[in-house]
Coordinates of C-alpha atoms in Angstrom, one line a residue:
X1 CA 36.9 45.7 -13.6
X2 CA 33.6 46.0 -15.0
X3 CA 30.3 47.7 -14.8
X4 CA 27.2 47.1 -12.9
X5 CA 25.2 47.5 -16.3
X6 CA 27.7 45.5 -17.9
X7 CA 27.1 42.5 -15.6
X8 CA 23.2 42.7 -15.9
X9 CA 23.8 42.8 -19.8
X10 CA 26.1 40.0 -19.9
X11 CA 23.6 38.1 -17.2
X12 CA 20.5 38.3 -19.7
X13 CA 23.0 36.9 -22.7
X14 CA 23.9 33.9 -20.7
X15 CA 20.4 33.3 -19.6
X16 CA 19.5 33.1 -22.9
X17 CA 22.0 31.6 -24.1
X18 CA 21.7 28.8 -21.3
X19 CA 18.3 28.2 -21.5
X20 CA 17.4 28.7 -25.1
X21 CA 17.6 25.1 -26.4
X22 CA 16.2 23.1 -23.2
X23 CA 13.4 21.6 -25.1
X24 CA 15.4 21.4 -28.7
X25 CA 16.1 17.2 -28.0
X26 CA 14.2 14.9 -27.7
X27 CA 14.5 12.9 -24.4
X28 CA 17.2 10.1 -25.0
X29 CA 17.1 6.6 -22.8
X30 CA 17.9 5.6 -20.3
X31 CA 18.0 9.1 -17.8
X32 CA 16.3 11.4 -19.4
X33 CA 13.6 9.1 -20.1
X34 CA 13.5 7.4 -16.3
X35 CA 13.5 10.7 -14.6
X36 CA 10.8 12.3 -16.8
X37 CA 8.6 9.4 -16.7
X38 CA 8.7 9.4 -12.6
X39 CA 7.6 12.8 -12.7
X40 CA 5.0 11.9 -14.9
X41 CA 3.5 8.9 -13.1
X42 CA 3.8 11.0 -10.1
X43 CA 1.3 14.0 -11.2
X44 CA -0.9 10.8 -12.8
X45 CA -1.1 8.9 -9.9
X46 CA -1.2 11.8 -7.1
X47 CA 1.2 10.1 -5.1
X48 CA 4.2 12.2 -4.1
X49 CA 5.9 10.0 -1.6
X50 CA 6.4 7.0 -3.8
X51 CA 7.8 7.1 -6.8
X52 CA 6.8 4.7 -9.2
X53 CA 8.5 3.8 -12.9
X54 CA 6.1 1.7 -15.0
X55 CA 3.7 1.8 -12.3
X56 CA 6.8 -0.3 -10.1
X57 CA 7.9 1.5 -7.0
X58 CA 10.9 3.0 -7.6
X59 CA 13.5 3.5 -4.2
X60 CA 16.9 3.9 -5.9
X61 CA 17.3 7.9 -5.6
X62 CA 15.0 10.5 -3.8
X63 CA 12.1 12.3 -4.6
X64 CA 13.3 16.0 -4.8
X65 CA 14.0 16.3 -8.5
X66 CA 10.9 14.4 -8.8
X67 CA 9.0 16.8 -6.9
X68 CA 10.3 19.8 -9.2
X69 CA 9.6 18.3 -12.1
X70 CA 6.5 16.9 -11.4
X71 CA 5.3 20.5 -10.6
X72 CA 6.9 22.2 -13.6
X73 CA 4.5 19.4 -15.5
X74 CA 1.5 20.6 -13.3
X75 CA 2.2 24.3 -14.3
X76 CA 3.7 24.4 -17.9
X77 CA 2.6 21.2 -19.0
X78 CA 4.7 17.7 -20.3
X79 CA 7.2 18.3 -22.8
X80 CA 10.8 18.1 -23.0
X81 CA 11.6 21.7 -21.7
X82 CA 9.8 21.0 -18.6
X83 CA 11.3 17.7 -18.0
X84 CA 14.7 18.9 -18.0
X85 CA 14.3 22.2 -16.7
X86 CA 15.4 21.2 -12.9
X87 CA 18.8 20.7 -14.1
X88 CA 18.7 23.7 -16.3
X89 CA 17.6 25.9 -13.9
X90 CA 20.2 24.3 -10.9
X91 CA 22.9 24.8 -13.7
X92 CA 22.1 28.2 -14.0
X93 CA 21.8 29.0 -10.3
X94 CA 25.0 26.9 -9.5
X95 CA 27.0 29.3 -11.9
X96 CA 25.3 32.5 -9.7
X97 CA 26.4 31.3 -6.8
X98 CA 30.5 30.5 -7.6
X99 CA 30.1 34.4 -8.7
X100 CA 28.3 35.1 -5.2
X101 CA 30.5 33.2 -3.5
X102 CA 33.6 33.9 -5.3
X103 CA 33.5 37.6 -4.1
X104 CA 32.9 37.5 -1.3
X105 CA 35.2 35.0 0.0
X106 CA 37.8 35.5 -2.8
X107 CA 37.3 39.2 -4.1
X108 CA 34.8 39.9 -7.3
X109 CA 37.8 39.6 -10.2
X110 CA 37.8 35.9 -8.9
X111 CA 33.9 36.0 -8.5
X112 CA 33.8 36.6 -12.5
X113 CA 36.3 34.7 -13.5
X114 CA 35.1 31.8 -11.6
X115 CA 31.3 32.4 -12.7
X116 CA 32.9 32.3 -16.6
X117 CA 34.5 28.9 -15.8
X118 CA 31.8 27.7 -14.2
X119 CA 29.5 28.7 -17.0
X120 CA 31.2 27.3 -19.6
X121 CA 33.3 24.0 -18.7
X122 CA 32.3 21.1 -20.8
X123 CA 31.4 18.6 -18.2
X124 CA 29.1 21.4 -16.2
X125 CA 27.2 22.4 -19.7
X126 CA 26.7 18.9 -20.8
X127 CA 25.1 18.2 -17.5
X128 CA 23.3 21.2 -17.0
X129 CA 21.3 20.8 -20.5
X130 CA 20.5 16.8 -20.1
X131 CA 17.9 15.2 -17.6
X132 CA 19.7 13.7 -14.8
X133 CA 20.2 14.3 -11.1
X134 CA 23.6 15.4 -10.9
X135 CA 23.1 19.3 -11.2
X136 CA 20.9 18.7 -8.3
X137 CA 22.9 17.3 -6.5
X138 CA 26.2 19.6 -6.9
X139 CA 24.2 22.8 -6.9
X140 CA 23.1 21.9 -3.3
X141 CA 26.4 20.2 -2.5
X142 CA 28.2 23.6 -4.2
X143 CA 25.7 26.1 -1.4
X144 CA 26.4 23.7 1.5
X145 CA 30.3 23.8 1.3
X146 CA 30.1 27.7 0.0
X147 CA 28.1 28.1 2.5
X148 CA 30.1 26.7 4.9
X149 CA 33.1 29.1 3.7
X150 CA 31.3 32.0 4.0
X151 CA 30.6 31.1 8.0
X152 CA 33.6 30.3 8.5
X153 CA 35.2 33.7 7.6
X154 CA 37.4 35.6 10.1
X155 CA 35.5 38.2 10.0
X156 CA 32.2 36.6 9.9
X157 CA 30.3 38.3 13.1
X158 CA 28.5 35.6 15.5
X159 CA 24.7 35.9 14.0
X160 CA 26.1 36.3 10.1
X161 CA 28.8 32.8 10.7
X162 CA 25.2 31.3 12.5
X163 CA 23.2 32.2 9.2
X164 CA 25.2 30.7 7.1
X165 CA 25.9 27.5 9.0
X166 CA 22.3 27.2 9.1
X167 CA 22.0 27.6 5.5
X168 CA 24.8 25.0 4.8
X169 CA 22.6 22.5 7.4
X170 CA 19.7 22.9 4.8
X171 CA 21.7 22.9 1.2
X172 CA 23.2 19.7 3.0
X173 CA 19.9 18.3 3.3
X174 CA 18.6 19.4 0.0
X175 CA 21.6 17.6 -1.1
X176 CA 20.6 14.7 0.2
X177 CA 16.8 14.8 -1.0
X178 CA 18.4 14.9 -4.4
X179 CA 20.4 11.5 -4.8
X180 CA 20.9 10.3 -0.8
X181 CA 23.7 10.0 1.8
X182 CA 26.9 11.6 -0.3
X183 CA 24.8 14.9 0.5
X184 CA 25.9 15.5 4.1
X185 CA 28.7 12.8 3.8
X186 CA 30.9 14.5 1.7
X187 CA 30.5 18.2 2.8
X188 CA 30.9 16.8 6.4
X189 CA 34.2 15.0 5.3
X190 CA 35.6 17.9 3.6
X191 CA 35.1 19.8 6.9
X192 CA 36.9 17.4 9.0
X193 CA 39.8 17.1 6.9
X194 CA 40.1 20.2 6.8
X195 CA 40.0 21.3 10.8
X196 CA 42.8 17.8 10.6
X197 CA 44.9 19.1 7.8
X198 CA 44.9 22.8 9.8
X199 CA 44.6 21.4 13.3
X200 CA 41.8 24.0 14.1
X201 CA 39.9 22.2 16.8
X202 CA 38.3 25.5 17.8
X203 CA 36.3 24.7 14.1
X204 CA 34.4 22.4 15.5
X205 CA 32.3 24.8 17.7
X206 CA 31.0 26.8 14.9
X207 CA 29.4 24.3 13.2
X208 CA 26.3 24.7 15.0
X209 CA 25.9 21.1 15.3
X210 CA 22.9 21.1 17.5
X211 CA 20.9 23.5 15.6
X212 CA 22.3 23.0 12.3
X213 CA 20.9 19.5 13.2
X214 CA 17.4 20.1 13.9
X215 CA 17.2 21.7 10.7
X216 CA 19.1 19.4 8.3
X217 CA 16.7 16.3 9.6
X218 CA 13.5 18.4 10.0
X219 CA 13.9 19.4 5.8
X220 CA 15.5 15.7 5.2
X221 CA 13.7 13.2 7.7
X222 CA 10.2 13.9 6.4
X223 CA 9.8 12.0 3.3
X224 CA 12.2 9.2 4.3
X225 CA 10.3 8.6 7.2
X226 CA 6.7 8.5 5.3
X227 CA 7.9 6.6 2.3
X228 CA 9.4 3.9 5.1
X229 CA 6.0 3.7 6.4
X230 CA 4.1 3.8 3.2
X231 CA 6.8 1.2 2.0
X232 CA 8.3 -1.9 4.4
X233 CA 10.6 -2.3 1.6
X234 CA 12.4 1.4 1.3
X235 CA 14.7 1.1 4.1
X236 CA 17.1 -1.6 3.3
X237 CA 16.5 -1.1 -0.6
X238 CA 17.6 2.9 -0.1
X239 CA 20.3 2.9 2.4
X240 CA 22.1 -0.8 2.4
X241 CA 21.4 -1.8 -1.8
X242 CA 22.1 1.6 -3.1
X243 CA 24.6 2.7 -0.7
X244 CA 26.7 0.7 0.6
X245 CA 26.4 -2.7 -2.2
X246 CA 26.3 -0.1 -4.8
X247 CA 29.9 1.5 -3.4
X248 CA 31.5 -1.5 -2.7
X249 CA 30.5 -4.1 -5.4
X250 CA 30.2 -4.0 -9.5
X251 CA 26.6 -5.2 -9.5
X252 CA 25.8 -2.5 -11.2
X253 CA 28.1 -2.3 -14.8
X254 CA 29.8 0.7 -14.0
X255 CA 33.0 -0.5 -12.7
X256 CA 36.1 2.0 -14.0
X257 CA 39.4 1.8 -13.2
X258 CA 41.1 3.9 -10.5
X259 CA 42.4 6.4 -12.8
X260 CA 39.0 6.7 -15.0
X261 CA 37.9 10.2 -13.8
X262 CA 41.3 11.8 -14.5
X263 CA 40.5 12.4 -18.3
X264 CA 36.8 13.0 -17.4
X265 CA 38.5 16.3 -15.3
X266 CA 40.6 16.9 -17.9
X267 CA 38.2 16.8 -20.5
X268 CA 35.5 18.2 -18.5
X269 CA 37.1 21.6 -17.7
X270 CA 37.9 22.3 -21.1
X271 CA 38.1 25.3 -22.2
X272 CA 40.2 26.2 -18.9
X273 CA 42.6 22.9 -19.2
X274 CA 45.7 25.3 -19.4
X275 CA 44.6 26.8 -15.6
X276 CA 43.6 23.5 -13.9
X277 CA 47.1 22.2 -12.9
X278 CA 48.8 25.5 -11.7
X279 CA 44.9 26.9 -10.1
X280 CA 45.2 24.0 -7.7
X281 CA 48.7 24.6 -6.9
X282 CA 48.0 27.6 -6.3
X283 CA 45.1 27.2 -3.8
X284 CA 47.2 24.9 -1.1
X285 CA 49.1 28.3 -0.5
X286 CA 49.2 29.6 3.0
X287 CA 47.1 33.5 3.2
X288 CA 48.9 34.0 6.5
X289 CA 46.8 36.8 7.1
X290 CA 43.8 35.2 7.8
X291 CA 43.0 32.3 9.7
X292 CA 40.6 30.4 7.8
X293 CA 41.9 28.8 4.6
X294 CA 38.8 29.4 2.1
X295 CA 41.2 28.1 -1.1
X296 CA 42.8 25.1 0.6
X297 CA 39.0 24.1 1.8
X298 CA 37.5 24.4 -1.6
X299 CA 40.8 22.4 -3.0
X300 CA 40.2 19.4 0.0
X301 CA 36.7 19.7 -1.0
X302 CA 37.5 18.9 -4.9
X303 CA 40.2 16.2 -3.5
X304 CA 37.2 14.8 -1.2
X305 CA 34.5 14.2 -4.2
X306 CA 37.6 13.0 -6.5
X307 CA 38.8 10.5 -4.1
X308 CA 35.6 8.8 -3.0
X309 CA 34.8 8.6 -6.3
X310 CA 37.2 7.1 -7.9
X311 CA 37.2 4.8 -5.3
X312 CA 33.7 3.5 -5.7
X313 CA 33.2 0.3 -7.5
X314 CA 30.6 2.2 -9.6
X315 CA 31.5 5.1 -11.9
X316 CA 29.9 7.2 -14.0
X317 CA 31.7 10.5 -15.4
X318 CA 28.9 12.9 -13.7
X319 CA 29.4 12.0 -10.6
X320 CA 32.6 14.6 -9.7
X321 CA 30.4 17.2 -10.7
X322 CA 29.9 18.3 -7.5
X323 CA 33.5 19.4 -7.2
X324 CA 33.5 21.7 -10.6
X325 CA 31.6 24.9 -9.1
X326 CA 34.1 25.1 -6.5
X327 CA 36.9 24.2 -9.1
X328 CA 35.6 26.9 -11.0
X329 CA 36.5 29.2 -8.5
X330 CA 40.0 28.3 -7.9
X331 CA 40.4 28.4 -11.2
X332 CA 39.0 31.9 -11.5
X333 CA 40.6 33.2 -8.7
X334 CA 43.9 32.0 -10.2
X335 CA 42.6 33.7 -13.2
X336 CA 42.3 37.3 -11.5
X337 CA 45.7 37.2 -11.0
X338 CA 47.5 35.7 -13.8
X339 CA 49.2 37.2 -16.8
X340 CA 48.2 37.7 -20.3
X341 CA 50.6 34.8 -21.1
X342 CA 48.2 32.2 -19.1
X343 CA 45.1 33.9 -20.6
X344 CA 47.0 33.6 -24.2
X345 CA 47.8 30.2 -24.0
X346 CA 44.3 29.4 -23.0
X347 CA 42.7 31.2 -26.1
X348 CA 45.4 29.4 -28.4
X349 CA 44.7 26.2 -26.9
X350 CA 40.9 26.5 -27.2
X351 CA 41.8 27.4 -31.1
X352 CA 43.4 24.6 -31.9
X353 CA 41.0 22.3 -30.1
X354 CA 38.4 24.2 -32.1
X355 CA 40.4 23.5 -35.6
X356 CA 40.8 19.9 -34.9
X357 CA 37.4 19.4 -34.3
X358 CA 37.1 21.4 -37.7
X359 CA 39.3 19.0 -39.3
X360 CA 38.2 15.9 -37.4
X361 CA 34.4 16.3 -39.0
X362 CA 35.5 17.3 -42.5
X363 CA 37.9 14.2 -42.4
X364 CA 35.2 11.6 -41.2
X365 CA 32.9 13.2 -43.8
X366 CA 35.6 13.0 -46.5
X367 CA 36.1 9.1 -45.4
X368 CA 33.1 8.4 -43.8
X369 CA 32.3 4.3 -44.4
X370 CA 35.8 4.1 -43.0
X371 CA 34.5 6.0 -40.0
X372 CA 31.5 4.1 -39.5
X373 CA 33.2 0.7 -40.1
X374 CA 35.9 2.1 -36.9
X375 CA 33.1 3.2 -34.9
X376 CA 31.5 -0.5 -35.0
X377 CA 27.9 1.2 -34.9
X378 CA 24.8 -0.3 -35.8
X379 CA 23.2 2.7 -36.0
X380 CA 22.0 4.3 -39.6
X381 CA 25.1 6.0 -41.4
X382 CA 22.6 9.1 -42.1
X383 CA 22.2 9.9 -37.9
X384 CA 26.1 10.1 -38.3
X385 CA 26.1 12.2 -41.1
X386 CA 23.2 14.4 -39.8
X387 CA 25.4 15.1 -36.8
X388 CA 28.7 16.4 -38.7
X389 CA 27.7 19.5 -39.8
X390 CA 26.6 20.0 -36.3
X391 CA 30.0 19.1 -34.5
X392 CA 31.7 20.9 -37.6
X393 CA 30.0 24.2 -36.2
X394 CA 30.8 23.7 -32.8
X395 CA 34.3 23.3 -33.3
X396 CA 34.4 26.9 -35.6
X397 CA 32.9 28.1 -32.6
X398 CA 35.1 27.5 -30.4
X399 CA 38.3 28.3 -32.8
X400 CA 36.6 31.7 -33.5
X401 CA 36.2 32.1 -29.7
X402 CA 39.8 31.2 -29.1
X403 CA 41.3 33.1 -31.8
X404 CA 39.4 36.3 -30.8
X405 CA 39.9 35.7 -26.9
X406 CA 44.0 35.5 -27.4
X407 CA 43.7 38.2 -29.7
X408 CA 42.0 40.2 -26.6
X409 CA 45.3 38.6 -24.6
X410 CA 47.6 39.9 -26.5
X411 CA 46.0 43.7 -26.1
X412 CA 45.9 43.2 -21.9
X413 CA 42.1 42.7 -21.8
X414 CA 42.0 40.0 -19.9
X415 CA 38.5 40.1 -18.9
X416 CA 37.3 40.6 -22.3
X417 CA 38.9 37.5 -23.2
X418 CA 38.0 35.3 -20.2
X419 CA 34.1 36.5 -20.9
X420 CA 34.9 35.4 -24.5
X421 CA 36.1 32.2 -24.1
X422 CA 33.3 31.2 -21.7
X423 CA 30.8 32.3 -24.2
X424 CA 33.1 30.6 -26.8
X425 CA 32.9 27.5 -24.5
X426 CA 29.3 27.3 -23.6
X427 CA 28.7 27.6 -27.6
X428 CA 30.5 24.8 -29.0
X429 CA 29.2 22.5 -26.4
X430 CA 25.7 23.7 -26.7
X431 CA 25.7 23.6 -30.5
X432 CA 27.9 19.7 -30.5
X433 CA 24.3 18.5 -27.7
X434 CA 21.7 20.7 -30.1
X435 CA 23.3 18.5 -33.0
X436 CA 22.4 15.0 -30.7
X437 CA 18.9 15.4 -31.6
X438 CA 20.1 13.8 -35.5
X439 CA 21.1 10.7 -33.5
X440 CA 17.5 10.8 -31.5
X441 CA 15.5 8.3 -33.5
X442 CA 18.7 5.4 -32.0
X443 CA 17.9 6.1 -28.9
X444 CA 14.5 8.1 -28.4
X445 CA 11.4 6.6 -28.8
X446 CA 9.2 9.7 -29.8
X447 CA 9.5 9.0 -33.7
X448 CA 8.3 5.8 -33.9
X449 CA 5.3 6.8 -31.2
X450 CA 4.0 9.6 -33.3
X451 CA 4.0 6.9 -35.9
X452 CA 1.0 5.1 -33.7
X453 CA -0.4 8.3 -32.3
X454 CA -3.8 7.0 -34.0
X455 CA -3.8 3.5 -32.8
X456 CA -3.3 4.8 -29.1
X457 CA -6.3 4.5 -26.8
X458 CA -6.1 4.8 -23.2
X459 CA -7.6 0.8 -22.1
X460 CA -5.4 -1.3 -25.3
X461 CA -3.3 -3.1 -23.6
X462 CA 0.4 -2.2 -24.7
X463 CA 3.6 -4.9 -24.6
X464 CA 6.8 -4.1 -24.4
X465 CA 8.6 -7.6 -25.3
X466 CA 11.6 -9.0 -24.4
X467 CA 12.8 -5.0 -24.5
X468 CA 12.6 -2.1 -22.8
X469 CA 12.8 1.6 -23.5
X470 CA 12.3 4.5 -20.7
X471 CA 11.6 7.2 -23.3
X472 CA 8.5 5.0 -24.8
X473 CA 6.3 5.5 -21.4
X474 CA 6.8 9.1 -21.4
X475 CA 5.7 10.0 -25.1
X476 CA 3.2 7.1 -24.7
X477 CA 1.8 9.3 -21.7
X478 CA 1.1 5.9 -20.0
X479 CA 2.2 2.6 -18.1
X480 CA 2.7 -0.7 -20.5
X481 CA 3.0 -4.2 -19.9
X482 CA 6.4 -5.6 -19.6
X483 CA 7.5 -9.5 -21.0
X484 CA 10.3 -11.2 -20.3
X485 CA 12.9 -8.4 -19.8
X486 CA 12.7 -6.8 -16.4
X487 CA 15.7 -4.3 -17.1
X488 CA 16.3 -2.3 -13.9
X489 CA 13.1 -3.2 -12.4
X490 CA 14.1 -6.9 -10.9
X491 CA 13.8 -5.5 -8.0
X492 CA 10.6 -4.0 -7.8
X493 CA 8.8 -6.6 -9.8
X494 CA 9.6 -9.0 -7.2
X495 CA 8.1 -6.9 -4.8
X496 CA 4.6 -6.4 -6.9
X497 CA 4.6 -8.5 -9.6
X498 CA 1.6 -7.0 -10.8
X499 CA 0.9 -8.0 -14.2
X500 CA 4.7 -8.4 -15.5
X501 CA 4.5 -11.7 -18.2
X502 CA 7.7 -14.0 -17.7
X503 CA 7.6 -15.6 -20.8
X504 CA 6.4 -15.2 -24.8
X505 CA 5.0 -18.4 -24.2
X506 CA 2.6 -16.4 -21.7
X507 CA 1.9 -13.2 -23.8
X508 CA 1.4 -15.2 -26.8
X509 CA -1.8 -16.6 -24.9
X510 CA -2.5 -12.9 -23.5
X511 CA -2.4 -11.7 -27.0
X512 CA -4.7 -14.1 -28.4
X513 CA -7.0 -13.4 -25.2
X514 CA -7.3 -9.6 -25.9
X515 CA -9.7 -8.3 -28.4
X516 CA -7.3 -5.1 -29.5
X517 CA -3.7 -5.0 -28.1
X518 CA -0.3 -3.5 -29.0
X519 CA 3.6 -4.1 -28.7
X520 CA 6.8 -3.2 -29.5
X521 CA 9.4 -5.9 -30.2
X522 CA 13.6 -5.1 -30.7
X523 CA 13.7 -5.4 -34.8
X524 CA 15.4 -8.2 -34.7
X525 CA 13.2 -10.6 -32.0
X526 CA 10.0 -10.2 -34.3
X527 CA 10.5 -13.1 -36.9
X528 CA 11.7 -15.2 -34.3
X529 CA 8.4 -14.5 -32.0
X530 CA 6.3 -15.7 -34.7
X531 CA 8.0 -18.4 -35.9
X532 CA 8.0 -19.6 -32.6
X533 CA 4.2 -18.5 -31.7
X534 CA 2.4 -18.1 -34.7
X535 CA -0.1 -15.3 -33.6
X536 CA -1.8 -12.8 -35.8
X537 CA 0.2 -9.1 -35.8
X538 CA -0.1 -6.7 -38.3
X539 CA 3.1 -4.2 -37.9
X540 CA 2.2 -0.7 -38.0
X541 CA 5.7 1.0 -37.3
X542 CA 9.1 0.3 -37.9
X543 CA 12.4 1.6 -37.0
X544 CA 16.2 0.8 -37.5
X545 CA 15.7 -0.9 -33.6
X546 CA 12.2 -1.2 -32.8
X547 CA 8.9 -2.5 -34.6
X548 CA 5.6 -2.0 -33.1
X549 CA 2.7 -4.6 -33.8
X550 CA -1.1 -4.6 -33.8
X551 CA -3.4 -7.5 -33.3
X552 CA -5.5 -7.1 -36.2

């Protein structure tokens, strides 16, 4: 298959590969810029059971990430490689474990292939390299049903099924210490279906229910239970408004319709697209010589996470990424046993999606006004043109990786070209999010802060009006005052109100008050501010979307 010094080698490429551009981009609003700023305030502040955006306490997720990244800022210091290195390293682990997993409960070919998938589908790199809680959350979701798998084996011996159980109990919990109740709630539904679907009652007594109990609420309860009685308000904010209100109503924006993460699979797989359909047909098939099912679980486990999703109220396309490491695995161990033809097709199709993206970037730049004018943006035609020499690069990447990987096909070395089209794949995406950072100054606020970095002292007062930007607090490197616009904080400013200004009437007289002050206005509010409240500002920084003022 392949050697033992060919797997370390091709382990230290992908690390590097994987982790080399962590800290390239800037952090972008809203996520990356919320979750790093949490971490922030958390070292600042000392407090590690509450955690606190803008100074507000903030209950809608918990405080796990927030606890890894707020100690990667304690040991390497606040930058952007730290902040996102959480997801980055849970990304890299997640892919580990589909090969771990993979052979033992699959064989190693399907191990490999299933670690290549894993390492390079589009949807599990763009997550993996951007701050949010989603890699979290599947990586601990992905150990807790592996896990589970790996107990459940026929020829698991009593202590070794017990070991693992245990260890799904506490990747459940983890699970839910990274973004709530869908930790345990879906691994635990994907179980049951599964002992229904196979009518294996005697299931049920290996799940060590007692012990595996004890375990998952002694790692879980803990900081639920102190940041209840720290906070009177955590309990029905946490569990009833972003659970169950969240689910079932649109409050929050995000409602899709039924069928919206169909092209989100589709699209997120890619490179492996020519796989998906026949991997999962594949994996409801019968091994009548075993008892336990490992393919049909992972495949009900997919079904479960695509199911509940899609019927949520609230979408967003991250959130079936805790069904791709297992997917990953299906794939690859359809993979291990297909023919050249499948692994042909896969390079050819991973060409051509490669040369249309090719043509795609030197047709907008050939025609680009009429690009801009379709696009509708407001943004500056240059971050658009920065960023097309960047997606033209990715999509050679992936052409060259596709040509090269059928070309391996054709010649029977199949592994060769799987290994070639996950590097291919992890490439172009990797190049297409490096190339983001010429789109940064839209939605970062780190340009326009180093603009200021003089005027910055630590007891100016700094207003945010009518506006709000997560990304500003983090390179600030402090808490301001907020005016007008609460953004996702209604909540929480109700509970505190602290010293949030309703009105512009009201900071207008706070800024005459204040002997030296700050703020940062959308570009466009400004002349309307001071025609309304004629107060002196003296603007030190502009952007396309912001301009920040001083009281001379």
């Amino acid at each position: 298959m392949i050697s033992r010094r060919a797997l370390w080698a091709l382990l230290i490429v992908f690390a590097a590969a994987w982790f080399c551009n962590l800290g390239y981009r800037h952090l972008v609003k809203p996520d990356e810029g919320r979750y790093a700023e949490i971490a922030r305030e958390m070292v600042a502040s000392g407090d590690w059971v509450t955690p606190r955006l803008n100074g507000y306490k903030y209950f809608e997720k918990p405080a796990l990430q927030y606890w890894a990244t707020a100690a990667a800022f304690s040991l390497f210091g606040q930058n952007e490689w730290t902040a996102r290195l959480w997801p980055g390293l849970t990304g890299f682990l997640g892919v580990l474990l589909v090969f771990f997993a993979g052979r033992r409960l699959l064989g190693p070919p399907a191990g490999l292939y299933g670690a290549a998938v894993a390492a390079s589908g589009a949807l599990y790199v763009f997550i993996g390299h951007g701050l949010s809680l989603d890699m979290g959350l599947a990586f601990f979701m992905s150990a807790c049903v592996f896990a589970f798998a790996l107990a459940q084996r026929d020829e698991a011996e009593p202590e070794t099924r017990r070991r693992w159980m245990l260890l799904a109990w506490a990747a459940a919990a983890l699970a839910v210490l990274s973004k709530g109740l869908v930790g345990v709630v879906l691994p635990a539904a994907a179980v049951v279906l599964y002992i229904l679907v196979e009518r294996d009652w005697k299931r049920l007594a290996r799940l060590h229910l007692l012990s595996g109990g004890i375990l998952f609420l002694a790692i879980a309860a803990p900081w639920f239970i102190a940041a209840s009685l720290a906070n009177p308000e955590f309990f029905r904010f946490f569990f009833i408004h972003e659970h169950f209100e969240r689910f079932l109503s649109r409050e929050h924006g995000r409602y899709q319709p039924l069928w919206y993460f169909v092209p989100v699979l589709l699209l997120g797989i890619l490179p492996w697209v020519v796989s998906l359909l026949p991997a999962l047909w594949r994996a409801w098939a019968r091994d009548a010589q075993v008892r336990f099912q490992p393919r049909r679980f992972l495949l009900l486990w997919c079904a479960v996470v695509f199911v509940f999703f899609s019927a949520s109220q609230s979408k967003i396309g991250s959130y079936i990424l805790p069904m791709f490491p297992a997917l990953a695995l299906l794939i690859g161990a359809y993979l291990a046993s297909a023919g050249r033809q499948i692994a042909l097709a896969q390079g050819a199709v991973a060409a051509l999606l490669g040369a249309a993206l090719v043509a795609a970037s030197l047709l907008a730049a050939a025609h680009f006004p009429t690009v801009l004018e379709l696009l509708g943006s407001d943004r500056p035609s240059q971050f658009y043109a920065g960023y097309l020499p960047w997606l033209l690069a990715a999509g050679i990447a992936l052409a060259v990786a596709g040509a090269v990987s059928a070309w391996f096909s054709l010649r029977e070395r199949l592994v060769a070209a799987a290994i070639t089209l996950a590097f291919g794949g992890l490439a172009w995406m990797q190049i297409a999010f490096s190339g983001h950072e010429t789109l940064a100054p839209a939605f970062s606020a780190y340009h326009i802060v180093q603009k200021i970095r003089g005027e910055l002292k630590p007891d100016i007062p700094f207003y945010v009006v009518d506006t709000f930007d997560h990304t500003l607090l983090f390179y600030l490197g402090r808490t301001v005052t907020m005016v007008a616009y609460k953004d996702e904080l209604a909540i929480p400013i109700s509970w505190e109100p602290r010293d949030f200004i309703p009105d512009t009437a009201a900071f207008a007289r706070a800024w005459q008050a204040d002997r030296e002050a700050l703020a940062m206005f959308s570009a466009e509010d400004l002349a309307g501010f001071l025609k309304a409240h004629p107060v002196p500002m003296q603007v030190i920084a502009r952007d396309a979307r912001r301009v920040i003022v001083r009281k001379p």
